Coordinates of C-alpha atoms and ligand atoms in Angstrom, one line a residue:
Chain A
M1 CA 0.0 0.0 0.0
S2 CA 1.7 3.1 -1.2
E3 CA -1.2 5.4 -1.7
T4 CA 0.0 9.1 -1.9
V5 CA -1.5 11.3 1.0
I6 CA 0.4 14.5 0.3
E7 CA 1.7 15.6 -3.2
T8 CA 3.0 19.1 -4.0
R9 CA 4.5 20.2 -7.4
R10 CA 6.7 23.3 -7.6
L11 CA 5.0 24.7 -4.4
S12 CA 6.0 28.1 -3.5
K13 CA 5.0 30.7 -1.1
E14 CA 6.3 34.4 -1.2
Y15 CA 5.4 37.1 1.4
I16 CA 5.5 40.4 -0.2
R17 CA 5.4 43.3 2.3
D18 CA 6.2 46.7 1.0
E19 CA 9.5 46.3 -1.0
F20 CA 10.5 43.3 1.0
H21 CA 10.1 40.1 -0.9
I22 CA 10.5 37.0 1.2
T23 CA 10.5 33.6 -0.4
A24 CA 9.4 31.2 2.3
L25 CA 9.0 28.1 0.1
Q26 CA 10.4 27.6 -3.4
D27 CA 9.5 24.9 -5.9
V28 CA 8.8 22.2 -3.3
D29 CA 8.1 18.8 -4.7
L30 CA 7.0 16.8 -1.7
E31 CA 5.4 13.3 -1.6
V32 CA 4.1 11.5 1.5
K33 CA 2.6 8.1 1.3
R34 CA -0.1 6.6 3.6
G35 CA 1.4 5.3 6.8
E36 CA 4.5 7.4 6.6
F37 CA 5.9 9.1 9.7
V38 CA 7.6 12.2 8.1
A39 CA 10.0 14.5 10.0
L40 CA 10.6 17.9 8.6
M41 CA 13.9 19.3 9.6
G42 CA 15.8 22.5 8.8
P43 CA 17.1 25.7 10.3
S44 CA 14.9 28.4 11.7
G45 CA 13.3 30.5 8.9
S46 CA 13.7 27.6 6.4
G47 CA 9.9 27.3 5.7
K48 CA 9.0 24.1 7.7
S49 CA 5.8 25.8 9.3
T50 CA 5.0 27.4 6.1
L51 CA 4.8 24.1 4.3
L52 CA 2.9 22.6 7.2
H53 CA 0.3 25.3 7.1
L54 CA -0.1 25.0 3.4
I55 CA -0.7 21.1 3.9
A56 CA -3.4 21.9 6.3
A57 CA -4.9 24.5 4.0
M58 CA -4.5 27.1 6.8
D59 CA -2.7 29.4 4.2
V60 CA -2.7 29.5 0.4
P61 CA 0.2 29.0 -1.8
T62 CA 1.6 31.7 -4.2
S63 CA 2.2 29.1 -6.9
G64 CA 2.4 25.5 -7.6
E65 CA 0.1 22.5 -6.9
I66 CA -0.9 20.9 -3.7
K67 CA -3.1 17.8 -3.2
V68 CA -3.9 16.2 0.1
L69 CA -5.8 13.0 0.5
G70 CA -6.6 13.3 -3.2
Q71 CA -8.1 16.8 -2.8
D72 CA -6.9 19.8 -4.6
L73 CA -7.0 22.3 -1.9
R74 CA -7.2 25.4 -4.1
K75 CA -10.5 24.3 -5.5
L76 CA -12.4 24.5 -2.1
S77 CA -14.3 27.3 -0.6
D78 CA -13.4 28.7 2.8
R79 CA -16.3 26.7 4.3
A80 CA -15.5 23.4 2.5
I81 CA -11.9 23.7 3.7
A82 CA -13.0 24.2 7.2
R83 CA -15.1 21.0 6.9
W84 CA -12.4 19.1 5.1
R85 CA -9.8 20.0 7.9
N86 CA -12.2 19.0 10.6
E87 CA -12.6 15.6 9.0
N88 CA -9.2 14.9 7.6
V89 CA -6.4 16.7 9.5
G90 CA -5.4 16.7 13.2
F91 CA -3.2 19.6 14.0
V92 CA -0.8 19.7 17.0
F93 CA 0.8 23.0 18.0
Q94 CA 4.0 23.7 19.7
S95 CA 2.2 25.7 22.4
F96 CA -0.8 23.2 22.7
N97 CA -3.5 25.8 22.2
L98 CA -6.1 24.3 24.4
I99 CA -9.1 26.4 25.1
P100 CA -8.4 27.6 28.8
V101 CA -12.0 27.8 29.9
L102 CA -12.9 24.3 28.8
T103 CA -12.0 21.0 30.5
A104 CA -9.8 18.4 29.0
L105 CA -12.9 16.4 28.1
E106 CA -14.6 19.6 26.6
N107 CA -11.5 20.6 24.7
V108 CA -11.3 17.0 23.1
E109 CA -14.9 17.0 22.5
L110 CA -14.9 20.4 20.5
P111 CA -14.1 19.2 17.1
L112 CA -16.8 16.6 17.3
K113 CA -19.4 19.5 17.6
L114 CA -19.0 19.8 13.9
T115 CA -20.0 16.2 13.3
P116 CA -23.6 14.7 13.3
L117 CA -22.7 12.7 16.5
K118 CA -25.0 12.8 19.5
K119 CA -23.9 14.2 22.8
Q120 CA -23.4 10.9 24.4
E121 CA -21.4 9.6 21.4
R122 CA -19.3 12.6 21.4
I123 CA -18.4 12.2 25.1
D124 CA -17.7 8.4 24.5
H125 CA -15.2 9.3 21.6
A126 CA -13.6 12.0 23.6
V127 CA -13.2 9.6 26.5
T128 CA -11.7 7.1 24.3
A129 CA -9.2 9.5 22.9
L130 CA -8.2 10.8 26.4
K131 CA -7.8 7.2 27.5
L132 CA -5.6 6.5 24.5
V133 CA -3.2 9.4 25.5
G134 CA -3.1 8.1 29.1
L135 CA -5.4 10.9 30.6
G136 CA -8.5 8.9 31.3
D137 CA -8.3 10.2 35.0
R138 CA -8.1 13.9 34.0
L139 CA -11.3 14.5 32.1
G140 CA -12.6 17.2 34.3
H141 CA -9.3 19.1 34.6
Y142 CA -8.8 22.5 33.1
P143 CA -5.6 23.2 31.0
R144 CA -4.2 25.3 33.9
Q145 CA -4.4 22.1 36.2
L146 CA -2.2 20.1 33.8
S147 CA 1.5 19.8 33.1
G148 CA 2.8 20.8 29.8
G149 CA 3.2 17.3 28.8
Q150 CA -0.3 16.5 29.8
E151 CA -1.6 19.5 27.9
Q152 CA 0.1 18.3 24.8
R153 CA -1.4 15.0 25.2
V154 CA -4.8 16.5 25.4
A155 CA -4.0 18.5 22.3
I156 CA -3.1 15.2 20.6
A157 CA -6.4 13.4 21.8
R158 CA -8.2 16.6 20.3
A159 CA -6.2 16.1 17.0
I160 CA -7.3 12.4 16.7
V161 CA -10.7 12.4 18.1
T162 CA -12.3 12.8 14.7
D163 CA -10.3 10.0 13.4
P164 CA -8.5 12.0 10.7
A165 CA -6.1 10.2 8.3
L166 CA -3.4 12.9 8.7
I167 CA -1.8 14.2 11.8
L168 CA 0.3 17.4 11.5
A169 CA 2.5 18.6 14.4
D170 CA 4.7 21.8 14.4
E171 CA 7.4 21.1 16.9
P172 CA 5.1 19.4 19.3
T173 CA 7.9 18.9 21.8
G174 CA 9.4 22.3 21.5
N175 CA 8.0 23.5 24.8
L176 CA 8.4 20.3 26.7
D177 CA 11.1 18.8 29.0
A178 CA 13.0 15.7 27.8
A179 CA 10.7 13.1 29.6
S180 CA 7.5 14.6 28.4
A181 CA 8.9 15.1 24.9
E182 CA 9.8 11.4 24.8
D183 CA 6.2 10.5 25.8
I184 CA 4.8 12.6 23.1
L185 CA 7.1 11.1 20.5
H186 CA 6.2 7.7 21.6
L187 CA 2.5 8.5 21.4
L188 CA 2.8 9.9 17.9
A189 CA 4.8 6.9 16.7
R190 CA 2.1 4.6 18.3
L191 CA -0.6 6.6 16.3
N192 CA 1.4 6.0 13.2
Q193 CA 2.2 2.3 13.7
E194 CA -1.0 1.0 15.6
F195 CA -3.6 3.2 14.0
G196 CA -2.1 3.9 10.7
K197 CA -2.1 7.5 10.9
T198 CA 0.2 9.4 8.5
V199 CA 2.2 11.9 10.7
V200 CA 4.0 14.9 9.4
M201 CA 6.1 16.4 12.3
V202 CA 8.3 19.7 12.1
T203 CA 11.2 19.4 14.4
H204 CA 14.6 20.8 15.3
D205 CA 15.6 17.8 17.4
P206 CA 17.6 15.1 15.7
H207 CA 16.6 12.8 18.4
A208 CA 12.9 13.3 17.6
A209 CA 13.5 12.7 14.0
R210 CA 14.6 9.2 14.9
F211 CA 11.1 8.4 15.5
A212 CA 10.3 9.2 11.9
S213 CA 10.3 6.8 9.0
V214 CA 11.3 9.5 6.6
V215 CA 13.2 12.7 7.2
H216 CA 13.0 15.6 4.9
H217 CA 15.3 18.6 5.1
L218 CA 14.4 22.2 4.0
E219 CA 16.9 25.0 3.6
K220 CA 16.0 28.5 2.6
G221 CA 12.6 27.5 1.4
R222 CA 13.9 24.4 -0.7
L223 CA 13.4 20.9 -0.1
L224 CA 16.8 19.2 -0.1
P225 CA 17.1 15.9 -2.0
M226 CA 16.8 12.8 0.2
N227 CA 20.0 11.0 1.2
G228 CA 19.5 7.5 2.1
N229 CA 16.8 7.2 4.7
P230 CA 15.2 3.9 5.8
Chain B
M1 CA -22.9 22.3 15.3
S2 CA -21.4 25.5 16.7
I3 CA -19.0 26.6 19.3
P4 CA -20.8 25.7 22.7
I5 CA -22.5 28.5 24.5
A6 CA -20.6 27.2 27.7
Y7 CA -17.4 28.6 26.2
N8 CA -19.1 32.0 26.2
F9 CA -20.5 31.8 29.7
R10 CA -17.2 30.8 31.1
N11 CA -15.3 33.5 29.3
L12 CA -17.7 35.9 30.7
A13 CA -17.2 34.4 34.2
V14 CA -13.3 34.4 33.7
R15 CA -13.1 38.2 33.2
K16 CA -15.6 38.9 36.0
A17 CA -14.6 42.5 36.5
T18 CA -15.0 43.7 33.0
T19 CA -18.1 41.6 32.6
I20 CA -19.8 43.2 35.7
M21 CA -18.7 46.7 34.9
T22 CA -20.1 46.4 31.4
A23 CA -23.2 44.7 32.5
L24 CA -23.8 47.4 35.1
G25 CA -23.6 50.0 32.4
I26 CA -26.2 48.3 30.5
S27 CA -28.4 47.7 33.5
L28 CA -28.5 51.4 34.3
T29 CA -29.7 52.2 30.8
V30 CA -32.3 49.6 31.0
A31 CA -33.3 50.6 34.5
V32 CA -34.0 54.2 33.2
L33 CA -36.0 53.1 30.4
L34 CA -38.1 50.8 32.6
A35 CA -38.6 53.4 35.1
V36 CA -39.9 55.7 32.3
L37 CA -42.2 53.1 30.9
A38 CA -43.6 52.0 34.3
L39 CA -44.4 55.8 35.0
L40 CA -46.1 56.2 31.5
H41 CA -48.1 52.9 32.1
G42 CA -49.3 53.9 35.4
L43 CA -50.3 57.3 34.2
E44 CA -52.0 55.9 31.2
T45 CA -53.9 53.3 33.4
S46 CA -54.9 56.1 35.7
L47 CA -56.1 58.4 33.0
K48 CA -57.9 55.6 31.1
S49 CA -59.8 54.3 33.9
T50 CA -61.0 57.8 34.8
G51 CA -63.2 58.0 31.8
D52 CA -66.5 56.1 31.5
P53 CA -67.5 55.3 27.8
L54 CA -71.1 56.4 28.4
H55 CA -70.1 59.7 29.8
V56 CA -70.0 62.9 27.8
L57 CA -68.1 65.9 29.2
V58 CA -69.4 69.3 28.1
L59 CA -67.5 72.4 28.3
R60 CA -67.9 75.9 27.1
K61 CA -67.0 76.2 23.5
G62 CA -63.4 76.8 23.0
A63 CA -62.3 75.7 26.3
N64 CA -59.9 72.7 26.4
S65 CA -60.2 71.9 30.1
E66 CA -62.7 72.1 32.9
L67 CA -60.6 74.7 34.7
V68 CA -60.9 77.3 32.0
S69 CA -64.5 76.6 31.1
N70 CA -67.2 78.9 32.0
F71 CA -70.4 77.1 32.0
T72 CA -73.8 78.9 32.8
R73 CA -76.7 77.4 34.7
T74 CA -79.0 78.5 31.9
G75 CA -77.0 76.6 29.3
F76 CA -77.1 73.7 31.7
Q77 CA -81.1 73.7 31.8
V78 CA -81.2 73.6 28.0
L79 CA -78.6 70.9 27.8
K80 CA -80.6 68.6 30.1
T81 CA -83.4 68.4 27.6
K82 CA -81.3 66.8 24.7
A83 CA -82.2 63.3 23.5
G84 CA -80.2 60.2 24.3
I85 CA -79.5 61.1 27.9
A86 CA -80.0 58.2 30.4
R87 CA -82.4 58.6 33.3
D88 CA -82.4 57.2 36.9
E89 CA -85.2 55.1 38.4
A90 CA -87.2 58.3 39.4
G91 CA -86.9 59.5 35.8
N92 CA -84.4 62.3 36.4
P93 CA -81.8 62.8 33.7
L94 CA -78.3 61.8 34.6
V95 CA -76.6 65.1 34.2
S96 CA -74.2 66.6 36.6
L97 CA -73.4 70.1 36.8
E98 CA -69.9 70.6 38.1
M99 CA -67.5 73.3 39.2
V100 CA -63.8 72.7 39.2
T101 CA -61.0 74.9 40.8
V102 CA -57.4 74.3 42.0
I103 CA -56.1 74.8 45.4
N104 CA -52.5 74.6 46.6
L105 CA -51.8 71.9 49.2
V106 CA -48.5 71.9 51.2
S107 CA -46.9 68.6 51.9
V108 CA -43.6 67.4 53.5
D109 CA -42.1 66.5 50.2
A110 CA -43.2 69.6 48.5
P111 CA -43.0 72.8 50.8
D112 CA -44.0 75.1 47.8
G113 CA -47.3 73.1 47.7
I114 CA -48.8 71.0 45.0
N115 CA -51.9 72.0 43.0
V116 CA -55.0 69.8 43.6
T117 CA -58.3 69.9 41.8
V118 CA -61.4 70.7 43.9
R119 CA -64.7 69.7 42.4
G120 CA -68.1 70.8 43.5
L121 CA -71.0 68.7 42.5
E122 CA -74.4 67.4 43.2
P123 CA -75.3 63.9 44.5
V124 CA -76.2 62.9 41.0
G125 CA -72.7 63.4 40.0
I126 CA -71.5 60.9 42.7
K127 CA -74.2 58.4 41.6
M128 CA -72.9 58.7 37.9
R129 CA -69.3 57.5 38.8
K130 CA -69.9 53.9 39.0
N131 CA -66.5 52.8 40.2
L132 CA -66.4 55.3 42.9
K133 CA -66.5 53.9 46.5
L134 CA -66.4 55.7 49.9
V135 CA -63.6 54.1 51.8
A136 CA -63.9 56.0 55.1
G137 CA -66.5 58.4 56.6
R138 CA -69.4 59.7 54.7
W139 CA -70.3 61.9 51.8
F140 CA -70.5 65.7 52.3
T141 CA -73.8 67.1 53.3
P142 CA -75.3 69.7 50.8
G143 CA -75.2 73.1 52.5
R144 CA -72.3 72.3 54.7
R145 CA -68.6 73.2 54.4
E146 CA -67.5 69.6 54.1
V147 CA -65.3 67.8 51.6
V148 CA -64.6 64.0 50.8
V149 CA -60.9 63.5 49.7
G150 CA -59.3 61.1 47.2
Q151 CA -57.4 58.3 48.7
A152 CA -54.1 59.2 46.9
L153 CA -54.1 62.6 48.7
V154 CA -54.5 61.0 52.2
K155 CA -51.3 58.9 51.5
R156 CA -49.5 61.9 50.3
F157 CA -50.4 64.8 52.6
P158 CA -50.1 64.1 56.3
D159 CA -52.6 66.9 57.0
V160 CA -55.3 65.4 54.8
K161 CA -57.2 62.8 56.8
M162 CA -60.5 62.2 58.3
G163 CA -61.5 64.7 61.2
K164 CA -59.0 67.3 60.0
Q165 CA -59.8 70.6 58.2
L166 CA -58.7 72.1 55.0
H167 CA -58.3 75.8 54.5
F168 CA -59.3 77.4 51.3
G169 CA -61.5 79.9 49.9
T170 CA -63.2 81.9 52.4
G171 CA -62.6 79.5 55.3
D172 CA -62.3 75.9 56.7
W173 CA -63.6 72.8 55.4
D174 CA -64.2 69.6 57.3
I175 CA -62.9 66.4 55.9
V176 CA -65.7 64.0 56.4
G177 CA -64.9 61.1 54.1
V178 CA -62.3 59.5 51.9
M179 CA -63.1 58.2 48.4
A180 CA -61.5 55.9 45.9
S181 CA -62.1 55.0 42.3
G182 CA -59.8 52.3 40.9
Q183 CA -56.7 53.8 39.4
S184 CA -58.7 57.0 38.4
A185 CA -57.7 60.6 38.7
I186 CA -60.5 61.1 41.1
N187 CA -58.2 59.6 43.7
S188 CA -56.3 62.9 43.6
E189 CA -59.4 65.2 43.8
I190 CA -61.2 66.9 46.5
W191 CA -65.0 67.0 46.3
A192 CA -67.6 69.3 47.9
D193 CA -71.1 70.3 47.5
L194 CA -71.6 72.5 44.3
N195 CA -73.6 75.2 45.8
Q196 CA -71.4 75.4 48.9
L197 CA -68.2 75.6 46.7
S198 CA -69.6 77.9 44.2
S199 CA -70.8 80.5 46.6
D200 CA -67.5 80.2 48.5
Q201 CA -65.6 81.0 45.3
H202 CA -68.2 83.8 44.2
R203 CA -69.1 81.8 41.2
T204 CA -72.6 80.9 41.7
E205 CA -73.8 81.4 38.1
V206 CA -70.6 80.6 36.2
L207 CA -69.5 77.0 36.7
S208 CA -67.1 74.7 34.9
S209 CA -68.8 71.8 33.2
A210 CA -71.4 69.2 32.9
L211 CA -71.1 65.3 32.9
V212 CA -73.8 63.8 30.9
Q213 CA -74.4 60.1 30.8
A214 CA -75.8 58.6 27.6
T215 CA -78.1 55.6 27.2
D216 CA -75.5 53.6 25.4
A217 CA -72.3 54.0 23.5
V218 CA -73.9 54.9 20.1
A219 CA -76.0 57.6 21.9
A220 CA -72.9 58.9 23.7
Q221 CA -71.2 59.5 20.3
A222 CA -74.5 61.0 18.9
L223 CA -74.8 63.3 21.9
V224 CA -71.2 64.6 21.4
N225 CA -72.0 65.6 17.8
R226 CA -75.5 67.1 18.6
I227 CA -74.2 69.3 21.5
S228 CA -71.1 70.4 19.6
Q229 CA -73.1 71.2 16.5
D230 CA -75.7 73.2 18.4
Q231 CA -75.0 76.9 17.7
Q232 CA -77.4 78.1 20.3
L233 CA -75.6 76.0 23.2
N234 CA -72.2 77.4 22.5
M235 CA -70.7 74.2 24.1
D236 CA -68.1 71.6 23.2
A237 CA -68.7 67.9 24.1
E238 CA -66.3 65.1 24.2
L239 CA -66.3 61.6 25.3
E240 CA -65.0 61.4 28.8
T241 CA -62.5 58.6 27.8
A242 CA -61.2 60.9 25.1
Y243 CA -60.9 63.9 27.3
Y244 CA -58.6 62.0 29.7
E245 CA -56.6 60.2 27.1
A246 CA -55.8 63.7 25.6
Q247 CA -54.4 64.6 29.0
Q248 CA -51.6 62.2 28.4
S249 CA -49.9 64.9 26.5
S250 CA -47.9 65.6 29.6
G251 CA -47.1 61.9 29.3
A252 CA -45.7 62.4 25.9
L253 CA -43.1 64.8 27.2
I254 CA -42.0 62.4 29.9
K255 CA -41.8 59.7 27.3
G256 CA -39.9 61.8 24.9
L257 CA -37.4 62.8 27.6
G258 CA -37.3 59.3 29.0
W259 CA -36.4 57.8 25.6
F260 CA -33.9 60.6 24.9
V261 CA -31.9 59.9 28.0
A262 CA -32.3 56.1 27.6
I263 CA -31.1 56.3 24.0
V264 CA -28.2 58.6 24.9
M265 CA -27.2 56.1 27.7
A266 CA -27.7 53.2 25.2
V267 CA -25.2 54.6 22.8
G268 CA -22.7 54.7 25.7
S269 CA -23.5 51.3 26.8
C270 CA -23.3 50.0 23.3
F271 CA -19.7 51.4 23.0
A272 CA -18.9 49.9 26.4
A273 CA -20.1 46.5 25.2
M274 CA -18.1 46.9 22.0
N275 CA -15.0 47.9 23.8
T276 CA -15.4 44.9 26.1
M277 CA -15.9 42.6 23.2
Y278 CA -13.0 44.0 21.2
A279 CA -10.7 43.4 24.0
A280 CA -12.1 39.8 24.3
V281 CA -11.5 39.3 20.6
A282 CA -7.9 40.5 20.9
R283 CA -7.1 38.6 24.0
R284 CA -8.5 35.4 22.5
S285 CA -7.0 35.7 19.1
K286 CA -5.2 32.5 19.4
E287 CA -8.2 30.7 20.5
I288 CA -9.9 31.9 17.3
G289 CA -7.1 30.7 15.2
T290 CA -7.2 27.3 17.0
L291 CA -11.0 27.0 16.5
R292 CA -10.6 27.7 12.8
V293 CA -7.9 25.1 12.6
L294 CA -10.3 22.6 14.3
G295 CA -12.8 23.3 11.6
F296 CA -15.1 26.0 12.8
S297 CA -16.2 28.3 10.1
R298 CA -15.8 32.1 10.1
L299 CA -19.7 32.3 10.7
S300 CA -19.5 30.2 13.8
I301 CA -16.7 32.5 15.1
L302 CA -19.0 35.5 14.3
A303 CA -21.9 33.8 16.0
S304 CA -20.0 32.9 19.1
F305 CA -18.6 36.4 19.8
F306 CA -22.0 37.9 18.9
T307 CA -23.8 35.6 21.3
E308 CA -21.3 36.4 24.0
S309 CA -22.1 40.1 23.6
V310 CA -25.9 39.5 23.7
L311 CA -25.3 37.3 26.8
L312 CA -23.5 40.1 28.4
A313 CA -26.4 42.4 27.7
L314 CA -28.9 40.0 28.9
L315 CA -27.1 40.0 32.2
G316 CA -27.2 43.7 32.2
G317 CA -31.0 43.7 31.3
L318 CA -31.7 41.2 34.1
I319 CA -29.8 43.4 36.7
G320 CA -31.7 46.4 35.2
C321 CA -35.0 44.7 35.8
L322 CA -33.9 43.9 39.4
L323 CA -33.0 47.5 39.9
V324 CA -36.4 49.0 39.1
L325 CA -38.4 46.2 40.7
P326 CA -38.5 48.1 44.0
L327 CA -40.2 51.0 42.1
H328 CA -43.2 48.7 41.3
G329 CA -46.5 50.0 42.9
M330 CA -44.6 53.2 44.2
T331 CA -47.0 56.2 44.1
T332 CA -46.2 59.4 42.5
G333 CA -47.7 62.5 41.2
V334 CA -47.4 64.1 37.9
G335 CA -48.3 67.5 36.9
N336 CA -51.0 68.0 34.3
F337 CA -50.8 71.0 31.8
R338 CA -54.5 70.7 31.0
T339 CA -56.0 70.6 34.4
F340 CA -53.1 72.4 36.2
S341 CA -53.3 69.9 39.0
E342 CA -51.4 66.8 39.9
T343 CA -52.8 63.3 39.4
D344 CA -51.4 60.6 41.5
F345 CA -50.7 57.1 40.2
N346 CA -48.8 54.0 40.6
L347 CA -45.6 53.1 38.8
T348 CA -46.6 49.7 37.0
L349 CA -44.0 47.3 35.8
T350 CA -45.9 44.7 33.6
P351 CA -44.3 41.6 32.2
R352 CA -44.6 43.4 28.8
I353 CA -42.6 46.5 30.0
L354 CA -39.9 44.2 31.5
M355 CA -39.8 42.3 28.3
G356 CA -39.4 45.5 26.5
G357 CA -36.4 46.3 28.8
M358 CA -34.7 43.1 27.9
V359 CA -35.2 43.5 24.3
F360 CA -33.7 47.0 24.6
A361 CA -30.7 45.4 26.3
I362 CA -30.5 42.7 23.6
I363 CA -30.4 45.4 20.9
M364 CA -27.5 47.1 22.8
G365 CA -25.6 43.8 23.1
A366 CA -26.2 43.0 19.5
L367 CA -25.1 46.5 18.1
G368 CA -22.0 46.5 20.5
G369 CA -21.2 42.9 19.6
L370 CA -21.5 43.0 15.9
F371 CA -18.3 44.8 14.9
P372 CA -16.0 42.9 17.2
A373 CA -17.6 39.6 16.2
W374 CA -17.2 40.5 12.6
N375 CA -13.6 41.4 13.3
A376 CA -13.0 38.1 14.9
A377 CA -14.5 36.3 12.0
R378 CA -12.5 38.3 9.4
K379 CA -9.0 37.3 10.9
E380 CA -6.9 34.9 8.8
I381 CA -6.1 31.7 10.7
L382 CA -2.2 32.4 10.7
V383 CA -2.5 35.9 11.6
A384 CA -4.9 34.9 14.6
L385 CA -2.6 32.3 15.8
R386 CA 0.5 34.5 15.8
E387 CA -1.4 37.4 17.6
G388 CA -2.2 35.1 20.7
Ligands
ATP401 N1 3.3 36.4 7.6 C1 4.5 36.4 7.3 N2 5.0 37.6 6.7 C2 6.3 37.7 6.3 N3 7.2 36.7 6.3 C3 6.9 35.6 6.8 C4 5.5 35.3 7.4 N4 5.4 34.1 7.9 C5 6.6 33.6 7.6 N5 7.5 34.4 7.0 C6 8.8 34.2 6.6 O1 8.9 33.0 5.9 C7 10.1 32.3 6.2 C8 9.7 30.9 6.7 O2 9.1 30.9 7.9 P1 8.7 29.7 8.7 O3 7.8 30.1 9.9 O4 8.0 28.6 7.7 O5 10.0 29.0 9.1 P2 10.2 27.7 10.1 O6 11.2 26.9 9.3 O7 9.0 27.4 10.6 O8 11.2 28.4 11.2 P3 11.1 28.1 12.8 O9 12.1 26.9 12.9 O10 11.8 29.3 13.4 O11 9.7 27.9 13.2 C9 10.8 33.1 7.3 O12 11.8 33.8 6.7 C10 9.7 34.0 7.9 O13 10.3 35.2 8.3
MG402 MG1 8.0 27.1 12.4

């Protein structure tokens, strides 16, 4: 099974502000197959986040083509993209981005509000996701009552609760201590191996990259050619 | 299908101080409006229940109130003979010749005195007022310097009570009874015997008005036309209900002023709500970005912040209602430009008025929340995430 999940052709993104012309991404040809765990590496400012945002349809490319899960993202309306993202993409942020006034359970339940599921089903799904990340005993806790590692695990539960095919993570361990980071990486690897989720993770950390099955390097907006990964 | 409302409630609860300050601003605006509406409603009820649909009030032509109307006894004799006038069991026409004047009563809360209507009439006039009841004492005796006072006056003036005396005209008058008539303006009047009062005021021939009772509502309207068109009589007739409704013109001034103040305050409250919501949008920029990434549409972001503003205003509206609740049933007086006397009435807060106050609050919240919510919905995801 080598179905292509992400496919970009000559994907470019430029930021034009006044006379400044910043090329964040230039002619990126990327292919990610179903079931891969991809690490995106590269120096600061090399365009890693930009690429991830384009894959998640959080931003639009300046030129080039991008197809994610067989969908040409440029052809969708604003509303359709929101819907598509809810169903197909789980996004994990470096700074967790939980809603502070909602409990762990409510945070995880939130994306399910956009599905036709009934209240009880939503809760069941959210509880299952929280148990999966090892937080079955923290359902009623608010984000401020959790450690950073736990917050990130809630965020991962939220990302997987709609059962998306694709998980995107932008430096998910960037704000965590070594032990918590290790937990998160194991969790992502497990989601990849046990549940067959395709994972694309941006990271600075070579150790983190070792959890990936494929490592891509970006430099100054260009994707470097692969050099003998497993 | 949308962002849960608990999210809004909890955010309101989290920024307690701002929420309370904004809600209080809105509540004061609502309270002012409700107080004015309650005042007007009380006034309206009072004036409406004063009139009887079968009664026709007759004044001299050109006079717009009983006070400035000169009504002669000879004219009255002719008036009595008109068709369509109801009669009592004994066959006497139900027509009451009356005289109205104004005296000044001093009270604790008004050291300069307050104008009160004094009405002189004959027993038939008492009989014609069907809702009128004697709540204490007895009616005045013709030929004696005796008065019966309206219930509202007793409440308001410590010196006006049974057994005491009033001083006006050429001397003293004994208070022998207290009368009440629903919410009617009669509650604020002083009644005396017609002949006694008219001689005291040196107006034995020139009185004020006549009250005529028609056989039915159709006859009442016919009487109005017949009297007003009779060149010889030189009189104006009006349904009593219409006469009292027209007196609400003083209500119109209160209403206009009340709405003006309420709207000026509402503009302020609107901006306060707007300011609060703009701050909320700015503070929760990252959350907005996150919600969008989770799949919530721009529209649900708009709806959520809009809802939050309306909830805030509803809270304000609720506090506003609670603030004015103690005013309910409070008695106050209002000057009347037509009778130059004060009518006492109760402030009445009906469910409808309270609902009106809530609607007013919702409008403030909606107007104040619209732009911030629009602003939140317009943000691009990445911009929103970065601003957090
Ligand atoms: N909104 C923007 N306006 C202008 N320039 C931008 C904007 N967003 C990103 N850039 C620029 O695009 C380039 C790539 O940014 P990007 O955030 O993708 O880098 P990154 O590889 O994720 O870096 P880091 O490791 O520091 O997160 C950078 O030079 C950055 O300054
Ligand atoms: Mg980045």
